[in-house]
Amino acid sequence: MGSHLVIFEPAEKEVEVPTGTLVSEAARLLKIEISQPCGGQGRCGRCLVSVKKGTLRRRSTLRLTSEDIEKGFALACQSVIEGDVTIFVPPQEQIERRLSTDRVAAEIEVPGWYYYDISQSIKRYRLTLSAPSLDDQRDDLSRLRTALKKQYNLSNLIISQSLLKKIGRKLREKDWEVTLVVSDVDLPYEDRSAVQLIDVIPGHILDFEPLWGIAVDVGTTTVTLWLVDLRSGEVKIQISEYNQQISRGEDVISRIIYSSKDQGLEELQNLVIQTVNTLIETACERMGIYELKPIDIVKACISGNSTMIHLLLGIPAQNIRFMPFVTTVNDVPPLLAHEIGLNISPDGIVDCLPGVASYLGSDITAGVYSSGLDETQKVTLFMDVGTNGEIVLGSRDWLVGCACSAGPALKEPVLSMECEQPMGQLRRCGSVMKRMNPISGSLVAASRLGYVGVV
Ligand code: FES
């Protein structure tokens, strides 16, 4: 097996790859963007490139006419490099549709039941510590723990290694006066609770000053972010952006297939994290006078279909696609922002709302909860028609849900070539009544997240 020189135009970039490498793979090595809406299955025909010099072996020509082949066109995801070759990559299709989902924050009402003191798990505590001396040589962390216990009766403080590195400086910066930002934590399998330290801010922050959180809905097509002042419950900004994963597949099945490829999962995770981080930066910029920085955001609440949540967290999603269609996790335990690369306070809490099953994700539990469907007397239908469609029918006594691929089912490539697959997706229909009860269902989302979870 030899290696071959591949030159990409018009970028004028080249790479040496072994025999058998796909054109899409060679392009990826050079960070050349080739859109792969069907996830590289050879179905959509939209990863078209043309051969300028040399030859490629076309594994599939399903989406090419004989005229295309004569002119040197090939599908990047289906063409194998077996010799030196020069490939032209036409400008990738730009998504020109303007998102119309940005709304002014004033349109979003604060829920009547939101009270910071009882609804929110993130709290701030002002502490004044005694300074160390030759008579009192306790270490900084013990000093912090003792003050927290004494002044607020809180024990079991959990602190990350990254914060441990900073507390020595932060405690001394304002003469042992600090404000702690902490989150309640229920320790699994232990009959006690704890508080996770999120940040140590030198000096005393006054109660009326905002405490920032975000709610994020990760859709297959669109990602929407709400910036919220957790103290007042007010939504300050709502913005949306296309999920950058679109170029690697338009529906969840294509994304799962793409994620199964070499480094596909990592790539898809990076793309969606980049989308969310861009939204965070834009939201902060729009806050103008507050001079808000992403690092000031201490909590992120995330909903999305089960595949999107898996890909966001870098969890393999293949099992969602195959019988018996199980996820790795429906109710993700709280994570820290730096663990998944979210650009907020590094120890900020990332809380994913609980989903129900492979195709009834946390976007649906959040929707059912916030619409009040689980409290109605009359039988009511809840519909979420996105790229993936889900419906939930029921009342306060029972709930039934099902899901299918909605958007792609209406598109020409799927209808003409792949009718079987979307129909196969219409399989998840079962009672979710038990899972929707206040213990494990949508109400958990609300109690855990306070306001942000149901924005
Ligand atoms: S045909 Fe190559 S990505 Fe769809």
Short mmCIF file of C-alpha atoms and ligand atoms in Angstrom, two decimals:
data_model
loop_
_atom_site.label_atom_id
_atom_site.label_comp_id
_atom_site.label_asym_id
_atom_site.label_seq_id
_atom_site.Cartn_x
_atom_site.Cartn_y
_atom_site.Cartn_z
CA MET A 1 0.00 0.00 0.00
CA GLY A 2 1.57 3.25 -1.14
CA SER A 3 0.86 6.85 -0.40
CA HIS A 4 -0.34 9.51 -2.79
CA LEU A 5 -0.23 13.24 -3.11
CA VAL A 6 -3.65 14.90 -3.07
CA ILE A 7 -3.93 18.57 -4.05
CA PHE A 8 -7.11 20.47 -3.31
CA GLU A 9 -8.10 23.51 -5.37
CA PRO A 10 -8.88 26.35 -5.06
CA ALA A 11 -7.41 26.20 -1.51
CA GLU A 12 -4.05 25.06 -2.96
CA LYS A 13 -3.50 22.69 -0.06
CA GLU A 14 -1.92 19.28 -0.34
CA VAL A 15 -1.63 16.18 1.75
CA GLU A 16 -0.01 12.76 1.47
CA VAL A 17 -2.48 9.95 2.20
CA PRO A 18 -2.37 6.15 1.99
CA THR A 19 -4.15 4.20 -0.77
CA GLY A 20 -7.83 3.77 0.02
CA THR A 21 -8.35 7.09 1.80
CA LEU A 22 -11.67 8.75 1.05
CA VAL A 23 -11.58 12.22 -0.53
CA SER A 24 -13.75 13.52 2.34
CA GLU A 25 -11.21 12.17 4.82
CA ALA A 26 -8.25 13.77 2.99
CA ALA A 27 -10.14 17.09 2.95
CA ARG A 28 -10.85 16.79 6.65
CA LEU A 29 -7.15 16.36 7.39
CA LEU A 30 -6.57 19.74 5.72
CA LYS A 31 -9.61 21.31 7.39
CA ILE A 32 -11.24 21.86 4.01
CA GLU A 33 -14.98 22.10 4.43
CA ILE A 34 -17.01 19.63 2.38
CA SER A 35 -20.65 19.53 3.31
CA GLN A 36 -21.96 16.01 3.99
CA PRO A 37 -25.69 16.38 4.61
CA CYS A 38 -26.43 12.64 4.55
CA GLY A 39 -23.53 11.89 6.84
CA GLY A 40 -21.39 10.44 4.04
CA GLN A 41 -23.77 7.68 2.98
CA GLY A 42 -23.73 8.54 -0.72
CA ARG A 43 -27.44 9.36 -0.62
CA CYS A 44 -27.67 13.12 -1.06
CA GLY A 45 -25.12 13.84 -3.76
CA ARG A 46 -24.16 17.12 -2.15
CA CYS A 47 -20.51 16.45 -1.45
CA LEU A 48 -19.71 16.82 -5.13
CA VAL A 49 -16.10 17.49 -6.15
CA SER A 50 -14.41 17.31 -9.53
CA VAL A 51 -11.17 15.64 -10.54
CA LYS A 52 -8.78 17.96 -12.37
CA LYS A 53 -5.81 15.63 -12.72
CA GLY A 54 -5.39 11.93 -11.99
CA THR A 55 -8.21 9.52 -11.16
CA LEU A 56 -10.36 8.38 -8.26
CA ARG A 57 -12.18 5.11 -7.69
CA ARG A 58 -15.88 5.83 -7.27
CA ARG A 59 -17.40 3.36 -4.81
CA SER A 60 -20.89 4.62 -5.54
CA THR A 61 -22.23 6.62 -8.45
CA LEU A 62 -25.84 6.47 -7.34
CA ARG A 63 -26.27 10.24 -7.32
CA LEU A 64 -24.21 10.88 -10.44
CA THR A 65 -25.27 10.82 -14.08
CA SER A 66 -22.99 9.33 -16.72
CA GLU A 67 -22.46 12.89 -17.93
CA ASP A 68 -21.30 13.91 -14.42
CA ILE A 69 -18.81 11.07 -14.39
CA GLU A 70 -17.55 11.99 -17.84
CA LYS A 71 -16.95 15.54 -16.66
CA GLY A 72 -14.91 14.22 -13.75
CA PHE A 73 -17.42 14.74 -10.93
CA ALA A 74 -17.27 12.45 -7.91
CA LEU A 75 -18.80 12.22 -4.46
CA ALA A 76 -16.19 13.07 -1.84
CA CYS A 77 -17.69 10.61 0.64
CA GLN A 78 -17.71 7.75 -1.86
CA SER A 79 -14.47 8.27 -3.79
CA VAL A 80 -11.29 6.51 -2.90
CA ILE A 81 -7.78 7.81 -3.56
CA GLU A 82 -5.55 5.31 -5.36
CA GLY A 83 -3.03 7.62 -7.04
CA ASP A 84 -1.80 11.22 -7.13
CA VAL A 85 -4.76 13.46 -7.84
CA THR A 86 -5.82 17.11 -8.02
CA ILE A 87 -9.35 17.77 -6.83
CA PHE A 88 -11.47 20.89 -7.18
CA VAL A 89 -13.86 21.59 -4.31
CA PRO A 90 -16.65 23.94 -5.42
CA PRO A 91 -17.68 26.65 -2.92
CA GLN A 92 -19.83 25.00 -0.30
CA GLU A 93 -23.48 25.84 -0.20
CA GLN A 94 -24.02 28.70 2.17
CA ILE A 95 -27.02 28.56 4.42
CA GLU A 96 -28.68 31.78 3.51
CA ARG A 97 -31.94 31.48 5.32
CA ARG A 98 -32.03 34.03 8.08
CA LEU A 99 -33.05 32.72 11.43
CA SER A 100 -36.24 34.36 12.52
CA THR A 101 -36.21 32.93 16.00
CA ASP A 102 -34.27 35.75 17.69
CA ARG A 103 -36.76 37.48 19.88
CA VAL A 104 -36.58 40.44 22.14
CA ALA A 105 -36.33 39.33 25.71
CA ALA A 106 -39.32 41.41 26.75
CA GLU A 107 -41.56 38.87 24.96
CA ILE A 108 -40.57 36.16 27.42
CA GLU A 109 -42.36 36.33 30.71
CA VAL A 110 -40.90 35.36 34.05
CA PRO A 111 -42.92 32.39 35.37
CA GLY A 112 -45.12 33.42 38.30
CA TRP A 113 -43.78 30.65 40.49
CA TYR A 114 -40.11 31.49 40.17
CA TYR A 115 -38.50 32.54 43.45
CA TYR A 116 -34.73 32.57 43.51
CA ASP A 117 -34.47 31.49 47.14
CA ILE A 118 -36.50 28.31 46.70
CA SER A 119 -36.40 27.55 42.96
CA GLN A 120 -32.73 27.94 42.20
CA SER A 121 -29.93 25.50 43.04
CA ILE A 122 -27.17 28.06 42.45
CA LYS A 123 -26.50 30.37 45.38
CA ARG A 124 -24.04 33.08 46.35
CA TYR A 125 -22.59 33.39 49.84
CA ARG A 126 -20.58 36.34 51.15
CA LEU A 127 -17.86 35.21 53.54
CA THR A 128 -15.38 37.03 55.74
CA LEU A 129 -12.50 34.76 56.76
CA SER A 130 -10.00 35.27 59.53
CA ALA A 131 -6.50 35.86 58.17
CA PRO A 132 -3.83 33.25 58.96
CA SER A 133 -1.16 33.97 61.56
CA LEU A 134 1.58 32.14 63.40
CA ASP A 135 -1.06 31.14 65.93
CA ASP A 136 -3.52 30.02 63.25
CA GLN A 137 -1.78 28.07 60.51
CA ARG A 138 -4.79 26.26 59.07
CA ASP A 139 -4.62 25.83 55.32
CA ASP A 140 -6.72 28.04 53.02
CA LEU A 141 -9.30 25.38 52.18
CA SER A 142 -9.91 24.46 55.84
CA ARG A 143 -10.31 28.16 56.59
CA LEU A 144 -12.89 28.46 53.77
CA ARG A 145 -14.77 25.35 54.90
CA THR A 146 -14.89 26.47 58.51
CA ALA A 147 -16.22 29.92 57.57
CA LEU A 148 -18.91 28.40 55.33
CA LYS A 149 -20.03 26.07 58.10
CA LYS A 150 -19.97 28.79 60.72
CA GLN A 151 -21.67 31.53 58.72
CA TYR A 152 -24.17 29.47 56.66
CA ASN A 153 -24.18 26.03 58.29
CA LEU A 154 -23.03 24.42 55.03
CA SER A 155 -20.67 21.47 55.02
CA ASN A 156 -19.40 18.95 52.45
CA LEU A 157 -17.87 21.46 50.08
CA ILE A 158 -16.71 19.86 46.81
CA ILE A 159 -13.94 21.72 45.03
CA SER A 160 -12.23 21.00 41.69
CA GLN A 161 -8.48 20.88 41.16
CA SER A 162 -8.66 23.94 38.88
CA LEU A 163 -10.28 26.02 41.64
CA LEU A 164 -7.84 24.69 44.23
CA LYS A 165 -5.08 26.28 42.17
CA LYS A 166 -6.77 29.68 42.40
CA ILE A 167 -8.20 29.97 45.90
CA GLY A 168 -4.94 31.05 47.57
CA ARG A 169 -4.80 34.16 45.38
CA LYS A 170 -8.53 34.87 45.40
CA LEU A 171 -8.85 34.73 49.19
CA ARG A 172 -6.04 37.24 49.67
CA GLU A 173 -7.04 39.63 46.87
CA LYS A 174 -9.66 41.50 48.95
CA ASP A 175 -8.31 40.83 52.39
CA TRP A 176 -10.11 37.53 53.06
CA GLU A 177 -13.48 38.82 51.92
CA VAL A 178 -14.96 36.64 49.19
CA THR A 179 -18.24 35.67 47.57
CA LEU A 180 -18.69 31.97 46.90
CA VAL A 181 -20.87 30.72 44.07
CA VAL A 182 -22.01 27.18 44.85
CA SER A 183 -24.51 24.64 43.61
CA ASP A 184 -26.51 22.12 45.64
CA VAL A 185 -25.53 18.57 44.86
CA ASP A 186 -27.34 15.38 45.76
CA LEU A 187 -24.66 12.78 46.24
CA PRO A 188 -25.81 9.54 44.64
CA TYR A 189 -25.92 6.53 46.98
CA GLU A 190 -25.13 8.71 49.98
CA ASP A 191 -27.55 9.94 52.54
CA ARG A 192 -26.25 13.48 52.53
CA SER A 193 -26.07 16.44 50.28
CA ALA A 194 -23.12 18.64 49.41
CA VAL A 195 -22.32 21.90 47.70
CA GLN A 196 -20.15 22.13 44.62
CA LEU A 197 -17.92 25.20 44.53
CA ILE A 198 -18.33 26.95 41.17
CA ASP A 199 -16.36 30.12 41.73
CA VAL A 200 -14.64 32.22 44.37
CA ILE A 201 -15.01 35.94 43.68
CA PRO A 202 -12.79 38.34 45.63
CA GLY A 203 -14.86 40.88 47.60
CA HIS A 204 -18.55 40.93 48.48
CA ILE A 205 -21.09 40.82 45.66
CA LEU A 206 -24.37 42.51 46.56
CA ASP A 207 -27.62 40.55 46.34
CA PHE A 208 -29.19 42.64 43.58
CA GLU A 209 -26.30 42.06 41.19
CA PRO A 210 -27.17 39.58 38.42
CA LEU A 211 -26.21 35.92 38.59
CA TRP A 212 -25.97 34.59 35.07
CA GLY A 213 -27.23 31.31 33.62
CA ILE A 214 -28.10 30.06 30.17
CA ALA A 215 -30.73 27.69 28.85
CA VAL A 216 -29.86 25.98 25.59
CA ASP A 217 -32.08 23.96 23.31
CA VAL A 218 -29.88 21.87 21.01
CA GLY A 219 -32.01 21.09 17.98
CA THR A 220 -30.93 18.94 15.06
CA THR A 221 -31.14 22.03 12.84
CA THR A 222 -31.20 25.01 15.19
CA VAL A 223 -29.59 25.77 18.53
CA THR A 224 -31.33 28.40 20.66
CA LEU A 225 -29.88 30.06 23.73
CA TRP A 226 -31.52 32.13 26.43
CA LEU A 227 -29.44 34.27 28.76
CA VAL A 228 -31.11 34.51 32.15
CA ASP A 229 -30.51 36.45 35.34
CA LEU A 230 -30.98 33.62 37.82
CA ARG A 231 -31.78 36.03 40.64
CA SER A 232 -34.73 37.75 39.03
CA GLY A 233 -35.62 35.00 36.57
CA GLU A 234 -35.60 37.53 33.74
CA VAL A 235 -34.57 36.39 30.26
CA LYS A 236 -32.28 39.08 28.88
CA ILE A 237 -31.42 37.67 25.47
CA GLN A 238 -32.72 34.96 23.17
CA ILE A 239 -30.69 34.03 20.12
CA SER A 240 -30.49 31.17 17.67
CA GLU A 241 -27.99 29.76 15.25
CA TYR A 242 -27.89 26.80 12.90
CA ASN A 243 -26.31 23.74 14.44
CA GLN A 244 -22.93 23.52 12.71
CA GLN A 245 -23.35 19.74 12.58
CA ILE A 246 -25.77 20.22 9.66
CA SER A 247 -22.89 19.92 7.22
CA ARG A 248 -22.31 16.37 8.52
CA GLY A 249 -25.90 15.17 8.16
CA GLU A 250 -29.33 16.76 8.23
CA ASP A 251 -31.20 14.24 10.37
CA VAL A 252 -30.31 12.31 13.51
CA ILE A 253 -29.70 9.03 11.70
CA SER A 254 -27.16 10.65 9.34
CA ARG A 255 -25.45 12.22 12.35
CA ILE A 256 -25.29 8.89 14.17
CA ILE A 257 -23.79 7.27 11.07
CA TYR A 258 -21.26 10.09 10.74
CA SER A 259 -20.38 9.86 14.43
CA SER A 260 -19.50 6.18 13.97
CA LYS A 261 -16.66 7.06 11.59
CA ASP A 262 -13.10 7.62 12.69
CA GLN A 263 -13.06 10.79 14.80
CA GLY A 264 -16.62 11.50 13.64
CA LEU A 265 -17.94 11.68 17.19
CA GLU A 266 -15.21 14.10 18.25
CA GLU A 267 -15.84 16.22 15.17
CA LEU A 268 -19.59 16.41 15.75
CA GLN A 269 -19.08 17.25 19.41
CA ASN A 270 -16.69 20.05 18.50
CA LEU A 271 -19.13 21.45 15.95
CA VAL A 272 -22.06 21.68 18.33
CA ILE A 273 -19.91 23.00 21.17
CA GLN A 274 -18.60 25.65 18.77
CA THR A 275 -22.18 26.59 17.91
CA VAL A 276 -23.13 27.00 21.57
CA ASN A 277 -19.92 28.89 22.39
CA THR A 278 -20.54 31.30 19.51
CA LEU A 279 -24.04 31.94 20.83
CA ILE A 280 -22.65 32.54 24.33
CA GLU A 281 -20.18 35.11 23.01
CA THR A 282 -22.85 36.86 20.95
CA ALA A 283 -25.21 36.99 23.93
CA CYS A 284 -22.47 38.49 26.11
CA GLU A 285 -21.62 41.11 23.46
CA ARG A 286 -25.26 42.10 23.23
CA MET A 287 -25.40 42.79 26.97
CA GLY A 288 -23.37 45.96 26.41
CA ILE A 289 -23.27 47.94 29.62
CA TYR A 290 -23.17 44.87 31.84
CA GLU A 291 -19.73 44.04 30.37
CA LEU A 292 -20.70 40.42 30.71
CA LYS A 293 -18.05 37.82 29.94
CA PRO A 294 -18.72 34.12 29.23
CA ILE A 295 -16.74 33.24 32.37
CA ASP A 296 -19.40 35.06 34.47
CA ILE A 297 -22.03 32.49 33.47
CA VAL A 298 -22.32 29.88 36.20
CA LYS A 299 -24.96 27.47 34.97
CA ALA A 300 -26.09 25.94 31.67
CA CYS A 301 -29.31 24.03 31.36
CA ILE A 302 -29.54 21.98 28.19
CA SER A 303 -32.37 20.21 26.41
CA GLY A 304 -32.32 18.33 23.13
CA ASN A 305 -33.27 15.07 21.52
CA SER A 306 -31.35 12.08 22.85
CA THR A 307 -28.95 11.95 19.89
CA MET A 308 -28.10 15.64 20.18
CA ILE A 309 -27.42 15.29 23.91
CA HIS A 310 -25.18 12.26 23.32
CA LEU A 311 -23.20 14.05 20.60
CA LEU A 312 -22.92 17.22 22.67
CA LEU A 313 -21.38 15.23 25.49
CA GLY A 314 -19.22 13.10 23.19
CA ILE A 315 -21.10 9.91 24.14
CA PRO A 316 -21.32 7.25 21.38
CA ALA A 317 -24.83 7.31 19.95
CA GLN A 318 -24.83 4.18 17.74
CA ASN A 319 -27.09 2.14 20.02
CA ILE A 320 -29.89 4.66 19.56
CA ARG A 321 -30.11 3.51 15.93
CA PHE A 322 -30.16 -0.26 16.40
CA MET A 323 -32.57 -2.66 18.05
CA PRO A 324 -33.54 -2.48 20.90
CA PHE A 325 -32.90 1.29 20.54
CA VAL A 326 -31.39 2.22 23.89
CA THR A 327 -29.45 5.29 24.87
CA THR A 328 -26.35 5.27 27.01
CA VAL A 329 -28.09 7.66 29.38
CA ASN A 330 -31.46 9.39 29.56
CA ASP A 331 -30.88 11.36 32.75
CA VAL A 332 -27.36 12.77 32.61
CA PRO A 333 -25.85 13.62 36.00
CA PRO A 334 -24.73 17.25 36.39
CA LEU A 335 -21.36 17.94 34.72
CA LEU A 336 -18.84 20.76 34.92
CA ALA A 337 -18.49 23.11 31.93
CA HIS A 338 -14.79 22.43 31.35
CA GLU A 339 -15.52 18.71 31.03
CA ILE A 340 -17.35 19.26 27.75
CA GLY A 341 -15.58 22.42 26.56
CA LEU A 342 -18.42 24.86 27.18
CA ASN A 343 -17.11 28.39 27.37
CA ILE A 344 -18.65 29.55 30.64
CA SER A 345 -17.18 29.52 34.16
CA PRO A 346 -14.96 26.38 34.00
CA ASP A 347 -16.64 24.86 37.05
CA GLY A 348 -20.08 26.10 36.00
CA ILE A 349 -22.78 23.44 36.25
CA VAL A 350 -24.03 21.84 33.03
CA ASP A 351 -27.36 20.23 33.65
CA CYS A 352 -29.02 18.28 30.86
CA LEU A 353 -32.74 17.81 31.28
CA PRO A 354 -33.84 14.18 31.56
CA GLY A 355 -35.11 12.45 28.43
CA VAL A 356 -37.40 9.43 28.32
CA ALA A 357 -36.02 7.15 25.62
CA SER A 358 -34.01 7.05 22.39
CA TYR A 359 -36.43 9.17 20.40
CA LEU A 360 -38.22 11.02 23.18
CA GLY A 361 -35.54 13.30 24.50
CA SER A 362 -35.33 16.06 27.02
CA ASP A 363 -36.67 18.60 24.51
CA ILE A 364 -39.98 16.77 24.83
CA THR A 365 -39.98 16.45 28.63
CA ALA A 366 -39.24 20.20 28.81
CA GLY A 367 -42.04 20.93 26.33
CA VAL A 368 -44.55 18.73 28.14
CA TYR A 369 -43.69 20.29 31.45
CA SER A 370 -43.68 23.90 30.33
CA SER A 371 -46.93 23.51 28.37
CA GLY A 372 -48.64 22.08 31.46
CA LEU A 373 -49.79 19.00 29.53
CA ASP A 374 -49.07 16.77 32.51
CA GLU A 375 -51.55 18.73 34.60
CA THR A 376 -54.51 18.96 32.21
CA GLN A 377 -57.80 17.23 32.90
CA LYS A 378 -58.75 17.03 29.23
CA VAL A 379 -56.82 14.77 26.90
CA THR A 380 -54.46 17.08 25.01
CA LEU A 381 -52.00 16.65 22.16
CA PHE A 382 -48.50 18.13 22.27
CA MET A 383 -46.62 18.27 18.96
CA ASP A 384 -43.02 19.18 18.31
CA VAL A 385 -42.50 19.33 14.56
CA GLY A 386 -38.82 19.84 13.88
CA THR A 387 -36.35 17.91 11.80
CA ASN A 388 -37.49 15.11 14.06
CA GLY A 389 -41.14 15.11 15.01
CA GLU A 390 -42.47 13.98 18.36
CA ILE A 391 -45.97 13.94 19.73
CA VAL A 392 -47.24 13.32 23.23
CA LEU A 393 -50.90 12.66 23.91
CA GLY A 394 -52.40 12.57 27.36
CA SER A 395 -53.49 14.32 30.50
CA ARG A 396 -52.51 14.43 34.15
CA ASP A 397 -53.39 10.73 34.43
CA TRP A 398 -51.49 9.24 31.50
CA LEU A 399 -49.13 10.18 28.68
CA VAL A 400 -48.22 8.39 25.47
CA GLY A 401 -45.45 9.56 23.17
CA CYS A 402 -44.01 8.64 19.79
CA ALA A 403 -41.46 10.02 17.38
CA CYS A 404 -40.44 9.93 13.73
CA SER A 405 -38.20 11.72 11.30
CA ALA A 406 -40.25 14.69 10.11
CA GLY A 407 -38.13 17.12 8.11
CA PRO A 408 -36.06 14.75 5.96
CA ALA A 409 -39.11 12.59 5.23
CA LEU A 410 -40.39 15.41 3.03
CA LYS A 411 -37.20 15.85 1.10
CA GLU A 412 -36.62 14.47 -2.35
CA PRO A 413 -33.47 12.46 -1.66
CA VAL A 414 -35.07 10.58 1.18
CA LEU A 415 -38.39 10.00 -0.54
CA SER A 416 -36.89 8.78 -3.77
CA MET A 417 -34.05 6.72 -2.39
CA GLU A 418 -34.55 5.91 1.24
CA CYS A 419 -38.18 5.55 2.07
CA GLU A 420 -37.47 2.58 4.26
CA GLN A 421 -35.32 4.39 6.78
CA PRO A 422 -37.62 7.22 7.89
CA MET A 423 -40.51 4.77 8.09
CA GLY A 424 -38.39 2.53 10.23
CA GLN A 425 -37.91 5.39 12.58
CA LEU A 426 -41.61 5.50 13.31
CA ARG A 427 -41.23 2.78 15.83
CA ARG A 428 -41.05 4.33 19.21
CA CYS A 429 -44.52 4.38 20.58
CA GLY A 430 -45.21 3.37 24.12
CA SER A 431 -46.55 4.46 27.38
CA VAL A 432 -44.32 6.97 29.09
CA MET A 433 -46.75 7.53 31.89
CA LYS A 434 -44.56 5.97 34.54
CA ARG A 435 -41.51 7.86 33.43
CA MET A 436 -43.34 11.14 33.38
CA ASN A 437 -44.27 10.96 37.02
CA PRO A 438 -42.98 13.61 39.39
CA ILE A 439 -40.12 11.40 40.53
CA SER A 440 -38.32 10.70 37.31
CA GLY A 441 -39.95 12.73 34.60
CA SER A 442 -40.40 16.28 33.59
CA LEU A 443 -40.92 17.60 37.09
CA VAL A 444 -37.41 16.57 37.97
CA ALA A 445 -36.28 19.01 35.34
CA ALA A 446 -38.08 21.85 36.96
CA SER A 447 -37.13 21.10 40.51
CA ARG A 448 -33.52 20.55 39.60
CA LEU A 449 -33.15 23.51 37.33
CA GLY A 450 -35.43 26.11 38.67
CA TYR A 451 -36.47 28.61 36.10
CA VAL A 452 -33.84 27.92 33.47
CA GLY A 453 -35.00 24.41 32.80
CA VAL A 454 -38.32 25.44 31.41
CA VAL A 455 -37.60 28.68 29.64
S1 FES B 1 -23.50 11.87 -0.86
FE1 FES B 1 -21.68 12.37 0.10
S2 FES B 1 -22.37 13.31 1.89
FE2 FES B 1 -24.18 12.77 0.92
#
